[in-house]
Coordinates of C-alpha atoms in Angstrom, one line a residue:
X961 CA -1.9 -1.6 22.4
X962 CA 0.4 -5.0 20.7
X963 CA -1.5 -7.6 19.3
X964 CA 1.9 -9.2 18.1
X965 CA 0.8 -13.0 17.0
X966 CA 4.4 -13.7 15.1
X967 CA 6.1 -16.4 14.8
X968 CA 10.0 -16.8 13.9
X969 CA 9.6 -16.3 10.4
X970 CA 11.9 -14.4 7.9
X971 CA 10.8 -11.5 5.1
X972 CA 14.2 -11.3 3.7
X973 CA 14.7 -14.1 1.4
X974 CA 13.6 -12.7 -1.6
X975 CA 15.6 -9.2 -1.2
X976 CA 18.2 -11.3 -0.3
X977 CA 18.7 -12.7 -3.0
X978 CA 18.1 -9.4 -4.8
X979 CA 15.9 -10.8 -6.5
X980 CA 14.3 -13.7 -7.3
X981 CA 14.2 -15.2 -10.6
X982 CA 14.4 -11.7 -12.0
X983 CA 11.6 -10.4 -10.0
X984 CA 11.4 -6.9 -8.0
X985 CA 10.9 -4.7 -5.1
X986 CA 7.1 -3.9 -5.0
X987 CA 5.2 -1.6 -2.9
X988 CA 1.2 -2.8 -3.8
X989 CA -1.8 -3.0 -1.9
X990 CA -4.8 -4.7 -3.0
X991 CA -8.0 -5.6 -3.7
X992 CA -9.9 -9.1 -2.1
X993 CA -10.4 -12.7 -2.2
X994 CA -13.0 -13.7 -4.6
X995 CA -15.6 -14.9 -2.7
X996 CA -15.1 -11.2 -0.2
X997 CA -18.7 -9.8 -2.7
X998 CA -20.5 -12.2 -1.8
X999 CA -19.3 -12.7 1.7
X1000 CA -19.8 -8.7 2.1
X1001 CA -23.1 -9.0 1.6
X1002 CA -24.4 -12.2 3.4
X1003 CA -22.6 -9.8 6.7
X1004 CA -24.5 -7.5 6.0
X1005 CA -27.4 -8.4 4.7
X1006 CA -27.3 -6.2 1.9
X1007 CA -25.7 -4.6 -1.0
X1008 CA -22.6 -1.2 -1.2
X1009 CA -24.3 1.6 0.4
X1010 CA -26.7 4.1 -1.7
X1011 CA -25.3 6.9 -2.9
X1012 CA -23.4 8.3 -5.3
X1013 CA -21.0 5.9 -7.1
X1014 CA -18.5 7.5 -9.1
X1015 CA -14.4 9.1 -10.7
X1016 CA -13.0 11.7 -11.3
X1017 CA -10.2 13.8 -10.5
X1018 CA -8.5 16.6 -8.8
X1019 CA -6.0 19.1 -10.1
X1020 CA -2.2 19.6 -7.9
X1021 CA -0.3 22.2 -7.0
X1022 CA 1.8 21.6 -10.1
X1023 CA -1.7 21.0 -12.9
X1024 CA -1.1 17.4 -12.1
X1025 CA -4.3 15.3 -12.8
X1026 CA -4.9 12.8 -10.2
X1027 CA -8.0 10.2 -10.9
X1028 CA -10.1 9.0 -8.3
X1029 CA -12.8 6.7 -7.1
X1030 CA -15.4 8.1 -4.7
X1031 CA -18.2 5.3 -3.6
X1032 CA -20.9 6.0 -1.0
X1033 CA -21.8 7.6 1.7
X1034 CA -20.5 7.3 4.9
X1035 CA -17.6 8.3 7.2
X1036 CA -14.7 8.3 4.6
X1037 CA -11.8 5.3 4.6
X1038 CA -9.3 6.7 2.2
X1039 CA -7.2 3.7 0.3
X1040 CA -3.2 4.0 -0.7
X1041 CA -1.8 2.3 -3.0
X1042 CA 2.0 1.2 -3.3
X1043 CA 4.4 1.5 -6.0
X1044 CA 3.1 -0.1 -8.9
X1045 CA -0.7 0.3 -8.8
X1046 CA -4.0 1.9 -9.6
X1047 CA -6.5 2.5 -6.6
X1048 CA -8.3 -0.8 -8.7
X1049 CA -6.2 -2.6 -6.6
X1050 CA -8.4 -1.9 -3.3
X1051 CA -11.3 -3.3 -5.1
X1052 CA -12.0 -6.2 -2.4
X1053 CA -11.5 -3.5 -0.7
X1054 CA -13.5 -0.3 -1.4
X1055 CA -16.5 -3.2 -1.6
X1056 CA -16.5 -4.7 1.4
X1057 CA -16.2 -1.6 3.8
X1058 CA -19.3 0.5 1.2
X1059 CA -21.2 -2.4 1.7
X1060 CA -20.3 -1.7 5.8
X1061 CA -22.1 1.9 5.0
X1062 CA -18.7 3.9 4.6
X1063 CA -18.1 5.9 1.6
X1064 CA -15.2 4.7 0.3
X1065 CA -11.9 6.8 -1.9
X1066 CA -9.1 5.5 -4.0
X1067 CA -6.7 7.5 -6.0
X1068 CA -3.8 6.3 -8.9
X1069 CA -0.5 8.2 -7.2
X1070 CA 0.3 11.0 -9.2
X1071 CA 2.1 8.3 -12.1
X1072 CA 0.6 5.6 -11.6
X1073 CA -2.9 4.0 -13.1
X1074 CA -4.5 7.2 -15.1
X1075 CA -3.5 10.0 -13.3
X1076 CA -1.0 12.6 -15.5
X1077 CA 2.4 11.1 -15.6
X1078 CA 4.6 12.2 -13.9
X1079 CA 8.6 13.5 -14.5
X1080 CA 9.0 15.8 -12.1
X1081 CA 7.1 15.6 -8.0
X1082 CA 7.8 11.7 -7.6
X1083 CA 8.2 11.8 -3.9
X1084 CA 6.9 11.3 -1.0
X1085 CA 6.3 15.1 -0.2
X1086 CA 4.9 15.2 -3.1
X1087 CA 3.0 12.6 -2.6
X1088 CA 1.8 13.5 0.3
X1089 CA 0.4 17.2 -0.8
X1090 CA -1.1 15.2 -3.6
X1091 CA -3.3 13.5 -1.1
X1092 CA -4.1 16.6 0.7
X1093 CA -5.5 18.2 -2.9
X1094 CA -8.2 15.0 -3.0
X1095 CA -9.3 15.4 0.8
X1096 CA -9.2 19.0 -0.2
X1097 CA -11.8 18.6 -3.3
X1098 CA -13.8 16.1 -1.9
X1099 CA -13.7 18.5 1.8
X1100 CA -12.8 14.7 3.6
X1101 CA -13.1 14.9 7.5
X1102 CA -12.7 12.8 10.7
X1103 CA -11.2 9.9 8.0
X1104 CA -9.7 6.7 8.4
X1105 CA -6.6 6.7 6.2
X1106 CA -5.4 3.3 5.1
X1107 CA -2.1 2.6 3.3
X1108 CA -0.3 -0.4 1.9
X1109 CA 3.7 -0.6 1.1
X1110 CA 4.8 2.9 -0.2
X1111 CA 1.2 3.9 0.2
X1112 CA 1.8 3.7 4.1
X1113 CA 4.8 5.6 3.6
X1114 CA 2.2 8.2 2.3
X1115 CA -0.1 7.8 4.8
X1116 CA 2.9 8.4 7.5
X1117 CA 3.8 11.6 5.4
X1118 CA -0.3 12.5 4.8
X1119 CA -1.1 12.4 8.2
X1120 CA 2.0 13.7 10.0
X1121 CA 2.2 16.4 7.8
X1122 CA -1.6 17.3 6.8
X1123 CA -3.6 15.6 8.8
X1124 CA -4.6 17.8 12.0
X1125 CA -8.2 17.8 12.1
X1126 CA -8.8 15.9 9.3
X1127 CA -8.3 11.4 10.1
X1128 CA -9.7 9.9 12.8
X1129 CA -7.3 6.4 12.2
X1130 CA -4.6 4.9 10.1
X1131 CA -4.4 1.6 9.0
X1132 CA -0.4 0.3 7.7
X1133 CA -0.5 -3.1 5.8
X1134 CA 2.9 -3.8 5.2
X1135 CA 4.2 -1.2 4.9
X1136 CA 7.9 0.6 4.5
X1137 CA 8.2 3.4 7.1
X1138 CA 10.5 4.2 8.8
X1139 CA 12.8 3.5 6.1
X1140 CA 14.4 0.1 4.1
X1141 CA 17.4 1.0 2.7
X1142 CA 20.5 0.0 5.0
X1143 CA 22.2 2.7 6.7
X1144 CA 24.6 3.5 9.7
X1145 CA 21.4 4.1 11.6
X1146 CA 19.1 1.3 10.4
X1147 CA 22.1 -1.8 9.4
X1148 CA 19.2 -4.5 9.7
X1149 CA 17.9 -2.6 6.0
X1150 CA 18.4 -3.9 2.4
X1151 CA 21.9 -2.6 -0.1
X1152 CA 21.2 0.2 -2.3
X1153 CA 22.6 -3.2 -4.9
X1154 CA 18.8 -3.8 -4.4
X1155 CA 17.4 -1.0 -5.0
X1156 CA 19.6 -0.7 -8.0
X1157 CA 18.8 -4.1 -9.6
X1158 CA 14.8 -2.5 -8.9
X1159 CA 15.9 0.4 -12.0
X1160 CA 17.9 -1.9 -13.8
X1161 CA 15.0 -4.8 -14.2
X1162 CA 13.0 -1.8 -15.0
X1163 CA 14.5 0.5 -17.2
X1164 CA 15.8 -2.8 -19.2
X1165 CA 12.3 -5.0 -20.0
X1166 CA 9.4 -3.3 -17.7
X1167 CA 7.0 -5.5 -19.0
X1168 CA 9.3 -8.6 -18.1
X1169 CA 10.0 -7.3 -14.5
X1170 CA 6.3 -6.4 -13.7
X1171 CA 5.5 -10.3 -14.6
X1172 CA 7.8 -11.6 -13.2
X1173 CA 7.3 -8.7 -9.4
X1174 CA 3.8 -10.5 -8.4
X1175 CA 5.0 -13.7 -7.6
X1176 CA 7.5 -13.5 -4.7
X1177 CA 4.9 -10.5 -3.5
X1178 CA 2.0 -12.9 -3.0
X1179 CA 4.1 -16.0 -2.2
X1180 CA 3.0 -18.2 -5.0
X1181 CA 6.5 -19.3 -5.1
X1182 CA 6.8 -21.2 -1.7
X1183 CA 5.8 -24.7 -1.3
X1184 CA 2.2 -26.3 -2.7
X1185 CA 1.9 -22.3 -3.7
X1186 CA 0.6 -22.4 -7.3
X1187 CA -0.2 -19.5 -9.3
X1188 CA -3.4 -17.3 -9.3
X1189 CA -3.4 -16.4 -12.9
X1190 CA -6.1 -13.4 -13.4
X1191 CA -4.1 -11.7 -9.4
X1192 CA -1.1 -11.9 -11.8
X1193 CA -2.0 -10.6 -14.9
X1194 CA -4.0 -7.7 -12.7
X1195 CA -1.1 -6.7 -11.0
X1196 CA 0.6 -6.6 -14.5
X1197 CA -1.4 -4.9 -15.2
X1198 CA -1.9 -1.6 -13.3
X1199 CA 1.6 -1.4 -13.3
X1200 CA 1.7 -0.9 -17.4
X1201 CA -0.6 1.7 -17.0
X1202 CA 1.3 4.0 -15.4
X1203 CA 5.0 6.3 -16.3
X1204 CA 8.1 4.3 -16.4
X1205 CA 10.3 7.8 -15.3
X1206 CA 7.6 7.7 -12.3
X1207 CA 7.8 4.0 -11.3
X1208 CA 11.6 4.6 -12.2
X1209 CA 11.9 7.9 -9.7
X1210 CA 9.3 6.0 -6.9
X1211 CA 11.6 3.2 -6.0
X1212 CA 14.3 6.2 -5.1
X1213 CA 10.9 7.9 -2.2
X1214 CA 10.2 4.5 -1.2
X1215 CA 12.9 3.0 -0.3
X1216 CA 15.2 6.3 0.4
X1217 CA 12.5 8.0 2.1
X1218 CA 13.2 8.2 6.6
X1219 CA 9.9 8.5 7.9
X1220 CA 10.9 8.2 11.8
X1221 CA 9.9 11.6 12.3
X1222 CA 7.0 11.2 10.7
X1223 CA 5.6 8.4 12.4
X1224 CA 6.5 9.4 15.8
X1225 CA 4.4 12.7 15.1
X1226 CA 1.6 10.0 14.2
X1227 CA -0.9 11.1 16.7
X1228 CA -4.2 9.6 16.2
X1229 CA -4.7 6.0 16.5
X1230 CA -3.0 3.3 13.7
X1231 CA -3.0 -0.3 13.5
X1232 CA 0.4 -2.2 12.3
X1233 CA -0.1 -4.8 9.9
X1234 CA 2.1 -7.6 8.4
X1235 CA 2.8 -11.0 7.5
X1236 CA 5.3 -12.5 8.7
X1237 CA 6.6 -14.5 5.5
X1238 CA 6.1 -10.6 3.0
X1239 CA 9.5 -11.1 0.8
X1240 CA 8.8 -7.8 0.3
X1241 CA 9.0 -5.6 2.6
X1242 CA 11.3 -7.8 5.7
X1243 CA 9.0 -7.1 8.5
X1244 CA 11.3 -7.0 11.1
X1245 CA 12.6 -4.4 10.1
X1246 CA 8.9 -2.7 9.0
X1247 CA 6.2 -3.3 11.1
X1248 CA 7.6 -4.4 13.5
X1249 CA 9.7 -0.1 14.3
X1250 CA 6.7 1.0 13.5
X1251 CA 4.8 -0.2 16.4
X1252 CA 8.3 1.7 18.1
X1253 CA 7.8 4.6 16.9
X1254 CA 3.8 5.3 16.5
X1255 CA 2.4 7.2 19.7
X1256 CA -0.3 4.7 19.8
X1257 CA -0.4 1.9 17.6
X1258 CA -2.1 -1.5 17.5
X1259 CA 0.2 -4.2 15.3
X1260 CA -0.7 -7.9 14.9
X1261 CA 1.9 -9.8 12.9
X1262 CA -0.1 -12.5 10.8
X1263 CA 2.2 -16.1 10.4
X1264 CA 2.8 -17.3 7.2
X1265 CA 0.8 -13.9 5.1
X1266 CA 2.9 -12.8 2.3
X1267 CA 3.0 -8.8 1.0
X1268 CA 0.2 -8.7 -1.0
X1269 CA -2.2 -10.4 1.7
X1270 CA -4.8 -7.4 0.9
X1271 CA -5.6 -9.2 -1.9
X1272 CA -5.3 -13.2 -1.4
X1273 CA -5.7 -13.2 2.1
X1274 CA -9.1 -10.2 1.9
X1275 CA -11.3 -12.4 3.9
X1276 CA -9.0 -12.3 7.0
X1277 CA -8.3 -9.2 6.8
X1278 CA -11.4 -7.0 6.5
X1279 CA -13.1 -8.0 9.3
X1280 CA -9.6 -7.3 11.5
X1281 CA -9.1 -3.6 10.4
X1282 CA -13.3 -3.5 10.5
X1283 CA -13.1 -4.3 14.2
X1284 CA -10.2 -2.0 14.6
X1285 CA -12.4 1.2 12.8
X1286 CA -14.8 0.3 14.4
X1287 CA -13.4 0.5 17.7

């Protein structure tokens, strides 16, 4: 089922210029608008669901430590963040969905956040296996997996390869599949030179690179928009927590991994969401193609919204995701 209410937006302006003003492609996902906790409590008449609130570590096959947050009780929702961020980028969503009676889990991908700063295994196959390690430790069944950007690629690989009997539904938000880089079979992709530019800037001055990225990420460069300094600083903070080598390697993972077959293999109901002013992952080469490949999906395009819409437009997206989960 497709609910495609997009206009003819162009999501690739930033990337076509090659990293506008020194910013680069980022693939990260989100907390929430500042008013959401109050809105969540008003909607539910209470506070986040009672139950154990905590965090911990799982161990990957190679011994890497994988940090996760695990709050509340109920049907589990597992959140997958984007490059180069951490589980913290989902705090707003975790508060919102916990307040609606769900158990919420988010992990730091290997090499990101508080997880081991890995120099090997920074690829989609290992990312998916790491998710399975956390899922097994926590005994999760009937889970909803929600991924943003690179996290959407992680969701697609995990659900296709490990999710049988464990996954109820999936949500892909501004996600990288089927493949970002331009190839003969993907002529609408971004040139390799774009991703080479990301690697060059990361290696030369990662701190400055990560300071510039949130501007197009959240659409702060659009007319009439102003920078939300707390959001920008939180993005930078999360990025600088992770390992430089893992982040460098992840650029190849999110840009060159062909996930066409992953999408075809996902049988569970899947919600596909993206803004048509996404300057990071062009929506015509991402969500529109995902909707053609996923056997059982609903597509929604949001006019004028950015790559970081989960953070600054959570009041719009969260209820849409909740309705899909409950439907």
